mmCIF file of C-alpha atoms in Angstrom:
data_model
loop_
_atom_site.group_PDB
_atom_site.id
_atom_site.type_symbol
_atom_site.label_atom_id
_atom_site.label_comp_id
_atom_site.label_asym_id
_atom_site.label_seq_id
_atom_site.Cartn_x
_atom_site.Cartn_y
_atom_site.Cartn_z
ATOM 1 C CA MET C 260 110.075 14.384 75.371
ATOM 2 C CA VAL C 261 110.882 13.376 78.955
ATOM 3 C CA LEU C 262 111.406 17.018 79.906
ATOM 4 C CA ILE C 263 108.086 18.005 78.300
ATOM 5 C CA LYS C 264 106.168 15.337 80.233
ATOM 6 C CA TYR C 265 107.985 16.240 83.440
ATOM 7 C CA PHE C 266 107.232 19.948 83.024
ATOM 8 C CA LEU C 267 103.584 19.545 81.949
ATOM 9 C CA LYS C 268 102.845 17.137 84.793
ATOM 10 C CA ARG C 269 104.071 19.575 87.417
ATOM 11 C CA PHE C 270 102.482 22.618 85.788
ATOM 12 C CA PHE C 271 99.014 21.087 85.405
ATOM 13 C CA LYS C 272 99.190 19.587 88.877
ATOM 14 C CA TYR C 273 99.631 23.065 90.340
ATOM 15 C CA VAL C 274 96.963 24.601 88.073
ATOM 16 C CA PHE C 275 94.246 22.099 88.941
ATOM 17 C CA VAL C 276 95.045 21.852 92.648
ATOM 18 C CA ILE C 277 95.053 25.646 93.027
ATOM 19 C CA GLY C 278 91.956 26.023 90.840
ATOM 20 C CA PHE C 279 90.063 23.402 92.853
ATOM 21 C CA PHE C 280 91.086 25.043 96.146
ATOM 22 C CA LEU C 281 90.066 28.551 95.021
ATOM 23 C CA ALA C 282 86.728 27.331 93.628
ATOM 24 C CA PHE C 283 86.054 25.428 96.868
ATOM 25 C CA LEU C 284 86.929 28.501 98.947
ATOM 26 C CA ILE C 285 84.687 30.831 96.926
ATOM 27 C CA ASN C 286 81.722 28.459 97.048
ATOM 28 C CA PHE C 287 82.335 27.677 100.724
ATOM 29 C CA ILE C 288 81.979 31.390 101.488
ATOM 30 C CA GLU C 289 78.912 31.707 99.251
ATOM 31 C CA PHE C 290 77.309 28.695 100.944
ATOM 32 C CA PHE C 291 77.381 30.340 104.377
ATOM 33 C CA GLU C 292 76.468 33.736 102.921
ATOM 34 C CA LYS C 293 73.337 32.211 101.386
ATOM 35 C CA ILE C 294 72.459 30.403 104.626
ATOM 36 C CA VAL C 295 72.558 33.709 106.514
ATOM 37 C CA HIS C 296 70.759 35.905 103.970
ATOM 38 C CA ALA C 297 68.593 33.554 101.881
ATOM 39 C CA LYS C 298 66.345 32.448 104.710
ATOM 40 C CA ASP C 299 63.378 31.762 102.419
ATOM 41 C CA ALA C 300 65.329 29.178 100.423
ATOM 42 C CA GLY C 301 65.764 25.654 101.723
ATOM 43 C CA PHE C 302 69.066 23.990 102.548
ATOM 44 C CA SER C 303 68.792 21.726 99.505
ATOM 45 C CA ALA C 304 68.319 24.748 97.202
ATOM 46 C CA ILE C 305 71.448 26.412 98.615
ATOM 47 C CA LEU C 306 73.455 23.211 98.262
ATOM 48 C CA THR C 307 72.234 22.777 94.670
ATOM 49 C CA LEU C 308 73.244 26.346 93.780
ATOM 50 C CA VAL C 309 76.729 25.866 95.256
ATOM 51 C CA PHE C 310 77.086 22.607 93.329
ATOM 52 C CA LEU C 311 76.036 24.310 90.085
ATOM 53 C CA ASN C 312 78.471 27.171 90.693
ATOM 54 C CA PHE C 313 81.511 25.040 91.474
ATOM 55 C CA VAL C 314 82.580 24.175 87.916
ATOM 56 C CA PRO C 315 81.945 27.712 86.539
ATOM 57 C CA SER C 316 83.928 29.121 89.482
ATOM 58 C CA PHE C 317 86.826 26.806 88.682
ATOM 59 C CA PHE C 318 86.966 27.995 85.071
ATOM 60 C CA ASP C 319 86.466 31.661 85.983
ATOM 61 C CA LEU C 320 89.485 31.432 88.301
ATOM 62 C CA LEU C 321 91.603 29.475 85.834
ATOM 63 C CA GLY C 322 93.614 32.578 84.851
ATOM 64 C CA VAL C 323 94.610 33.277 88.452
ATOM 65 C CA SER C 324 95.303 29.562 89.014
ATOM 66 C CA CYS C 325 97.539 29.552 85.945
ATOM 67 C CA TRP C 326 99.504 32.554 87.206
ATOM 68 C CA LEU C 327 99.895 31.130 90.726
ATOM 69 C CA ALA C 328 100.968 27.770 89.267
ATOM 70 C CA SER C 329 103.646 29.547 87.227
ATOM 71 C CA CYS C 330 104.908 31.386 90.309
ATOM 72 C CA LEU C 331 105.059 28.190 92.375
ATOM 73 C CA LEU C 332 106.809 26.302 89.587
ATOM 74 C CA ILE C 333 109.423 29.038 89.265
ATOM 75 C CA LYS C 334 109.891 29.053 93.041
ATOM 76 C CA GLU C 335 110.297 25.275 93.037
ATOM 77 C CA PHE C 336 112.893 25.427 90.265
ATOM 78 C CA GLN C 337 114.781 28.057 92.259
ATOM 79 C CA GLN C 338 114.707 26.163 95.558
ATOM 80 C CA GLN C 339 115.853 22.887 93.996
ATOM 81 C CA ASN C 340 118.597 24.573 91.936
ATOM 82 C CA GLU C 341 117.101 23.211 88.746
ATOM 83 C CA TRP C 342 118.282 26.179 86.714
ATOM 84 C CA GLU C 343 121.807 24.804 87.041
ATOM 85 C CA ALA C 344 120.607 21.364 85.974
ATOM 86 C CA PHE C 345 118.920 22.848 82.923
ATOM 87 C CA SER C 346 122.115 24.712 82.084
ATOM 88 C CA LEU C 347 124.202 21.504 82.301
ATOM 89 C CA LEU C 348 121.717 19.778 80.000
ATOM 90 C CA ASN C 349 122.044 22.674 77.561
ATOM 91 C CA ILE C 350 118.403 23.671 78.084
ATOM 92 C CA SER C 351 118.171 27.409 77.501
ATOM 93 C CA TYR C 352 115.653 29.885 78.841
ATOM 94 C CA ASN C 353 114.149 29.939 75.369
ATOM 95 C CA ASN C 354 113.417 26.208 75.705
ATOM 96 C CA ILE C 355 111.705 26.824 79.042
ATOM 97 C CA ILE C 356 109.654 29.640 77.497
ATOM 98 C CA LYS C 357 108.542 27.199 74.797
ATOM 99 C CA LEU C 358 107.507 24.725 77.495
ATOM 100 C CA PHE C 359 105.418 27.410 79.207
ATOM 101 C CA MET C 360 103.946 28.244 75.814
ATOM 102 C CA VAL C 361 102.984 24.630 75.121
ATOM 103 C CA ALA C 362 101.489 24.185 78.603
ATOM 104 C CA SER C 363 99.488 27.421 78.447
ATOM 105 C CA PHE C 364 98.283 26.672 74.919
ATOM 106 C CA LEU C 365 96.957 23.271 76.031
ATOM 107 C CA LEU C 366 95.303 24.934 79.017
ATOM 108 C CA MET C 367 93.701 27.529 76.736
ATOM 109 C CA ILE C 368 92.308 24.804 74.436
ATOM 110 C CA PHE C 369 91.007 22.916 77.471
ATOM 111 C CA SER C 370 89.300 26.028 78.838
ATOM 112 C CA PHE C 371 87.831 27.061 75.487
ATOM 113 C CA THR C 372 86.433 23.601 74.748
ATOM 114 C CA PHE C 373 84.744 23.084 78.090
ATOM 115 C CA LYS C 374 83.533 26.660 78.592
ATOM 116 C CA GLU C 375 81.938 26.981 75.180
ATOM 117 C CA THR C 376 80.286 23.545 75.241
ATOM 118 C CA LEU C 377 79.407 23.006 78.892
ATOM 119 C CA VAL C 378 80.421 25.654 81.426
ATOM 120 C CA GLU C 379 78.565 28.625 79.885
ATOM 121 C CA LYS C 380 75.367 26.563 79.749
ATOM 122 C CA LEU C 381 75.893 25.534 83.358
ATOM 123 C CA THR C 382 76.478 29.166 84.362
ATOM 124 C CA PHE C 383 73.338 30.239 82.515
ATOM 125 C CA TYR C 384 71.299 27.515 84.196
ATOM 126 C CA SER C 385 72.775 28.462 87.577
ATOM 127 C CA GLU C 386 71.687 32.095 87.109
ATOM 128 C CA GLN C 387 68.192 30.945 86.170
ATOM 129 C CA TYR C 388 68.064 28.659 89.197
ATOM 130 C CA LYS C 389 69.190 31.500 91.477
ATOM 131 C CA MET C 390 66.507 33.795 90.063
ATOM 132 C CA GLU C 391 63.738 31.243 90.548
ATOM 133 C CA LYS C 392 64.718 29.856 93.956
ATOM 134 C CA PHE C 393 66.231 32.885 95.677
ATOM 135 C CA LYS C 394 64.522 35.853 94.018
ATOM 136 C CA GLN C 395 61.208 34.133 93.254
ATOM 137 C CA LYS C 396 61.266 35.478 89.698
ATOM 138 C CA SER C 397 60.400 33.546 86.556
ATOM 139 C CA VAL C 398 63.196 33.245 84.013
ATOM 140 C CA GLN C 399 60.560 33.749 81.317
ATOM 141 C CA LYS C 400 59.883 37.258 82.604
ATOM 142 C CA LEU C 401 62.076 40.209 81.675
ATOM 143 C CA LEU C 402 61.761 42.951 84.278
ATOM 144 C CA GLY C 403 62.495 46.660 84.002
ATOM 145 C CA LYS C 404 64.302 46.631 80.644
ATOM 146 C CA TRP C 405 65.394 49.662 78.619
ATOM 147 C CA LEU C 406 66.027 48.759 74.966
ATOM 148 C CA MET C 407 67.029 50.935 72.038
ATOM 149 C CA LEU C 408 65.028 50.091 68.915
ATOM 150 C CA ASN C 409 66.891 52.520 66.653
ATOM 151 C CA LYS C 410 68.604 55.911 66.804
ATOM 152 C CA GLU C 411 65.279 57.673 67.301
ATOM 153 C CA THR C 412 63.385 55.260 69.565
ATOM 154 C CA ILE C 413 63.925 53.886 73.069
ATOM 155 C CA VAL C 414 61.466 51.524 74.733
ATOM 156 C CA TYR C 415 60.995 50.524 78.357
ATOM 157 C CA PHE C 416 58.731 47.859 79.797
ATOM 158 C CA GLY C 417 58.110 46.975 83.411
ATOM 159 C CA VAL C 418 57.342 43.320 82.718
ATOM 160 C CA LEU C 419 57.495 41.162 79.598
ATOM 161 C CA ASP C 420 56.259 37.611 80.097
ATOM 162 C CA LEU C 421 57.652 35.547 77.232
ATOM 163 C CA SER C 422 55.581 32.506 78.167
ATOM 164 C CA SER C 423 52.324 34.384 77.498
ATOM 165 C CA SER C 424 53.770 37.039 75.108
ATOM 166 C CA THR C 425 52.206 39.785 77.204
ATOM 167 C CA GLY C 426 53.669 42.752 79.031
ATOM 168 C CA SER C 427 52.829 45.790 81.117
ATOM 169 C CA ASP C 428 53.969 49.368 81.778
ATOM 170 C CA LEU C 429 55.241 50.174 78.302
ATOM 171 C CA LEU C 430 56.995 53.484 77.712
ATOM 172 C CA MET C 431 58.272 54.401 74.248
ATOM 173 C CA LEU C 432 60.319 57.550 73.688
ATOM 174 C CA SER C 433 60.803 59.103 70.239
ATOM 175 C CA LEU C 434 63.887 61.324 70.121
ATOM 176 C CA ASN C 435 64.944 64.315 68.083
ATOM 177 C CA PRO C 436 68.398 64.371 66.415
ATOM 178 C CA ASP C 437 69.711 66.340 69.421
ATOM 179 C CA PHE C 438 68.397 63.554 71.741
ATOM 180 C CA THR C 439 65.616 65.646 73.214
ATOM 181 C CA ILE C 440 62.282 63.865 73.592
ATOM 182 C CA LYS C 441 59.894 64.359 70.701
ATOM 183 C CA LYS C 442 57.018 62.031 71.604
ATOM 184 C CA VAL C 443 56.108 59.789 74.512
ATOM 185 C CA LEU C 444 53.886 56.738 74.108
ATOM 186 C CA ASN C 445 52.554 55.095 77.245
ATOM 187 C CA SER C 446 50.500 51.935 77.641
ATOM 188 C CA LYS C 447 49.554 49.866 80.650
ATOM 189 C CA GLU C 448 49.379 46.639 78.671
ATOM 190 C CA PHE C 449 50.791 45.279 75.427
ATOM 191 C CA TYR C 450 51.541 41.987 73.736
ATOM 192 C CA ILE C 451 54.009 40.693 71.182
ATOM 193 C CA VAL C 452 53.671 38.420 68.145
ATOM 194 C CA SER C 453 57.021 36.682 67.710
ATOM 195 C CA GLU C 454 56.218 35.191 64.306
ATOM 196 C CA LYS C 455 55.573 38.617 62.796
ATOM 197 C CA LYS C 456 58.094 40.490 64.953
ATOM 198 C CA GLU C 457 55.261 42.780 66.058
ATOM 199 C CA LEU C 458 54.720 44.857 69.170
ATOM 200 C CA CYS C 459 50.986 45.384 69.646
ATOM 201 C CA ILE C 460 49.353 48.061 71.807
ATOM 202 C CA THR C 461 45.610 47.719 72.358
ATOM 203 C CA THR C 462 45.126 51.041 74.117
ATOM 204 C CA GLY C 463 47.664 53.730 74.844
ATOM 205 C CA LEU C 464 48.322 57.439 75.025
ATOM 206 C CA GLU C 465 50.815 59.299 72.860
ATOM 207 C CA PHE C 466 51.961 62.756 73.882
ATOM 208 C CA ASP C 467 53.643 65.120 71.429
ATOM 209 C CA ILE C 468 56.086 67.220 73.471
ATOM 210 C CA GLU C 469 56.565 69.915 70.820
ATOM 211 C CA ASN C 470 52.853 70.512 70.191
ATOM 212 C CA ASN C 471 51.740 69.662 73.731
ATOM 213 C CA ALA C 472 49.034 67.467 72.206
ATOM 214 C CA PRO C 473 47.974 64.080 73.685
ATOM 215 C CA GLU C 474 46.436 61.466 71.402
ATOM 216 C CA VAL C 475 44.697 58.195 72.260
ATOM 217 C CA ILE C 476 46.187 55.185 70.474
ATOM 218 C CA ASN C 477 44.087 52.114 69.680
ATOM 219 C CA ASN C 478 45.221 48.802 68.153
ATOM 220 C CA LEU C 479 48.692 50.007 67.188
ATOM 221 C CA LYS C 480 50.968 47.367 65.650
ATOM 222 C CA LEU C 481 54.671 48.066 65.203
ATOM 223 C CA THR C 482 57.068 45.793 63.328
ATOM 224 C CA VAL C 483 60.247 45.893 65.437
ATOM 225 C CA PRO C 484 62.659 43.044 64.595
ATOM 226 C CA THR C 485 65.364 44.742 66.648
ATOM 227 C CA LEU C 486 63.259 44.262 69.802
ATOM 228 C CA PHE C 487 63.030 40.515 69.263
ATOM 229 C CA SER C 488 66.731 40.285 68.419
ATOM 230 C CA GLN C 489 67.595 41.896 71.750
ATOM 231 C CA ILE C 490 65.161 39.651 73.615
ATOM 232 C CA LYS C 491 66.867 36.650 72.023
ATOM 233 C CA ILE C 492 70.267 37.958 73.127
ATOM 234 C CA ASN C 493 69.001 38.188 76.715
ATOM 235 C CA MET C 494 67.665 34.624 76.619
ATOM 236 C CA ASP C 495 70.576 32.935 74.802
ATOM 237 C CA VAL C 496 73.571 31.328 76.480
ATOM 238 C CA PRO C 497 76.404 33.878 75.929
ATOM 239 C CA THR C 498 78.816 31.594 74.085
ATOM 240 C CA ILE C 499 81.166 32.931 71.415
ATOM 241 C CA SER C 500 79.066 31.162 68.789
ATOM 242 C CA ASN C 501 75.849 32.876 69.903
ATOM 243 C CA ILE C 502 77.557 36.266 70.197
ATOM 244 C CA CYS C 503 78.918 35.947 66.648
ATOM 245 C CA GLN C 504 75.503 34.912 65.322
ATOM 246 C CA SER C 505 73.967 37.994 66.930
ATOM 247 C CA LEU C 506 76.658 40.210 65.404
ATOM 248 C CA LEU C 507 75.942 38.754 61.969
ATOM 249 C CA ASN C 508 72.393 40.087 62.359
ATOM 250 C CA LYS C 509 73.667 43.583 63.104
ATOM 251 C CA SER C 510 71.275 45.076 60.545
ATOM 252 C CA VAL C 511 68.472 44.651 63.107
ATOM 253 C CA LEU C 512 70.518 45.825 66.081
ATOM 254 C CA PRO C 513 71.241 49.376 67.251
ATOM 255 C CA VAL C 514 74.867 50.483 67.217
ATOM 256 C CA SER C 515 75.005 50.537 71.013
ATOM 257 C CA VAL C 516 73.936 46.878 71.192
ATOM 258 C CA GLN C 517 76.444 45.962 68.477
ATOM 259 C CA ASN C 518 79.191 47.610 70.525
ATOM 260 C CA GLU C 519 78.119 45.724 73.659
ATOM 261 C CA LEU C 520 78.248 42.429 71.770
ATOM 262 C CA MET C 521 81.620 43.303 70.258
ATOM 263 C CA TYR C 522 83.010 44.204 73.679
ATOM 264 C CA SER C 523 81.640 40.952 75.109
ATOM 265 C CA LEU C 524 83.257 38.993 72.270
ATOM 266 C CA ILE C 525 86.621 40.740 72.698
ATOM 267 C CA SER C 526 86.550 40.200 76.469
ATOM 268 C CA ARG C 527 85.769 36.517 75.999
ATOM 269 C CA VAL C 528 88.588 35.965 73.505
ATOM 270 C CA ILE C 529 91.047 37.882 75.688
ATOM 271 C CA SER C 530 90.058 35.770 78.706
ATOM 272 C CA TYR C 531 91.285 32.704 76.835
ATOM 273 C CA LEU C 532 94.441 34.386 75.547
ATOM 274 C CA LYS C 533 95.309 35.484 79.090
ATOM 275 C CA LEU C 534 95.823 31.821 79.933
ATOM 276 C CA MET C 535 98.828 32.035 77.605
ATOM 277 C CA PHE C 536 99.903 35.524 78.609
ATOM 278 C CA TYR C 537 100.011 34.778 82.357
ATOM 279 C CA PRO C 538 102.663 32.013 82.535
ATOM 280 C CA ILE C 539 104.828 33.229 79.644
ATOM 281 C CA LEU C 540 105.013 36.831 80.858
ATOM 282 C CA THR C 541 105.545 35.712 84.462
ATOM 283 C CA PHE C 542 108.511 33.551 83.558
ATOM 284 C CA MET C 543 110.051 36.078 81.159
ATOM 285 C CA LEU C 544 109.917 38.844 83.767
ATOM 286 C CA PHE C 545 111.563 36.531 86.303
ATOM 287 C CA VAL C 546 114.372 35.763 83.870
ATOM 288 C CA LEU C 547 114.728 39.426 82.879
ATOM 289 C CA PHE C 548 115.409 40.388 86.508
ATOM 290 C CA GLU C 549 117.154 37.174 87.588
ATOM 291 C CA ASP C 550 120.298 39.065 88.621
ATOM 292 C CA PHE C 551 118.317 41.074 91.188
ATOM 293 C CA ILE C 552 117.579 39.225 94.416
ATOM 294 C CA ILE C 553 114.307 40.981 95.263
ATOM 295 C CA ALA C 554 113.224 42.509 91.939
ATOM 296 C CA LYS C 555 112.762 39.145 90.211
ATOM 297 C CA TRP C 556 110.212 38.037 92.832
ATOM 298 C CA VAL C 557 108.413 41.373 92.620
ATOM 299 C CA ALA C 558 108.408 41.163 88.813
ATOM 300 C CA ILE C 559 106.412 37.918 88.776
ATOM 301 C CA LEU C 560 103.583 39.776 90.562
ATOM 302 C CA VAL C 561 103.253 42.236 87.675
ATOM 303 C CA PRO C 562 101.143 40.008 85.340
ATOM 304 C CA TYR C 563 98.366 39.657 87.914
ATOM 305 C CA ALA C 564 98.292 43.403 88.605
ATOM 306 C CA LEU C 565 98.384 44.129 84.870
ATOM 307 C CA PHE C 566 95.565 41.780 83.898
ATOM 308 C CA THR C 567 93.473 43.001 86.811
ATOM 309 C CA PHE C 568 93.914 46.688 85.987
ATOM 310 C CA VAL C 569 93.462 46.486 82.191
ATOM 311 C CA PRO C 570 89.896 45.019 82.299
ATOM 312 C CA LEU C 571 88.896 47.690 84.818
ATOM 313 C CA LEU C 572 90.311 50.336 82.498
ATOM 314 C CA THR C 573 88.559 48.966 79.402
ATOM 315 C CA ASP C 574 85.262 48.672 81.311
ATOM 316 C CA HIS C 575 85.526 52.325 82.293
ATOM 317 C CA LEU C 576 86.447 53.433 78.774
ATOM 318 C CA PHE C 577 83.588 51.401 77.307
ATOM 319 C CA THR C 578 81.056 53.113 79.587
ATOM 320 C CA MET C 579 82.404 56.408 78.223
ATOM 321 C CA GLY C 580 81.470 55.327 74.686
ATOM 322 C CA ILE C 581 84.902 54.306 73.366
ATOM 323 C CA ASN C 582 84.770 51.846 70.451
ATOM 324 C CA PRO C 583 85.667 48.401 71.882
ATOM 325 C CA LEU C 584 87.940 47.621 68.922
ATOM 326 C CA ILE C 585 90.324 50.277 70.284
ATOM 327 C CA PHE C 586 90.941 48.045 73.306
ATOM 328 C CA LEU C 587 92.723 45.536 71.089
ATOM 329 C CA LEU C 588 95.545 48.071 70.861
ATOM 330 C CA ILE C 589 96.136 47.717 74.607
ATOM 331 C CA TYR C 590 96.618 43.974 74.312
ATOM 332 C CA LEU C 591 98.691 44.454 71.168
ATOM 333 C CA PHE C 592 100.999 46.653 73.228
ATOM 334 C CA ILE C 593 101.256 43.867 75.839
ATOM 335 C CA VAL C 594 102.183 41.367 73.108
ATOM 336 C CA LEU C 595 104.819 43.759 71.739
ATOM 337 C CA PHE C 596 106.201 44.201 75.248
ATOM 338 C CA MET C 597 106.441 40.412 75.648
ATOM 339 C CA LEU C 598 108.288 40.169 72.321
ATOM 340 C CA TYR C 599 110.673 42.885 73.495
ATOM 341 C CA VAL C 600 111.399 41.068 76.763
ATOM 342 C CA HIS C 601 111.899 37.812 74.877
ATOM 343 C CA ARG C 602 114.368 39.516 72.551
ATOM 344 C CA ARG C 603 116.302 40.881 75.541
ATOM 345 C CA ILE C 604 116.509 37.390 77.040
ATOM 346 C CA MET C 605 117.688 35.842 73.767
ATOM 347 C CA HIS C 606 120.272 38.573 73.294
ATOM 348 C CA ARG C 607 121.649 37.969 76.790
ATOM 349 C CA GLU C 608 121.908 34.201 76.220
ATOM 350 C CA GLN C 609 123.955 34.602 73.055
#
């Protein structure tokens, strides 16, 4: 119990000190960047934005802080010859791995609890504040949105004011099975009725591409629940709970939107799991190469490179249309690799 308290105290001290420093540095840079470029905003508005961003920045950088804390803790153990002390006390590497596992698990629970209950709401509010104060745009207005209503219909609107339920510059494309355009409906103005899930066009023009025949549209009402579901997604705080609720209503969402939500959910869950992956993998790689003077210090850099490259890879694959569930295989491979390294360490200790 004494060892656990001793280890956790040092680990969390490094995590929070590094996290605070990185968050301060990022917001310090943003503060001066906003002063130079956001000349229309007042000093108080810039200071408020930086204040709102500080806590979200701390949690966004928690993975990197966790990895750096692990590296510093390992370095401290090495400099103070504590590996020998652990050996004399009959504390194996497996015991140390368990300590890293306990510490990272507590950190993951801490991050999950605060992010899902407070930080995501604060981030959402910060983005709204930035839009209103620095871009002079109302958060109740959706601008320049392309939305897919179903496999055959795509809609675009220049402006949709949710406060007045009115919009302008509507363009609706009806597609053939081969994704060529079948019909184009254009309207300068439209309005929505949220209670009935209706999109209403007072006056518009529909053009049939195949027959080259325009037709004037008057008082057209379309029931499009998928449109309102996507509007709700844009206006909701992107917590895991809200993402899951949206996925449960997948019957009113196009497949592409379902995939985006699934990818967002997977990315969010992985971001929490990485808080466990970072310290455990860092320590295990150090132990695996402990007999090599230089390689063991290079090995502890691998987790950061790995967890920086993999998200970039999955982002690229997702834009190519790959099913996001496939990405779980990548992280499964990482878990299997960690189990393999752990087995090698245990075999060497026997």
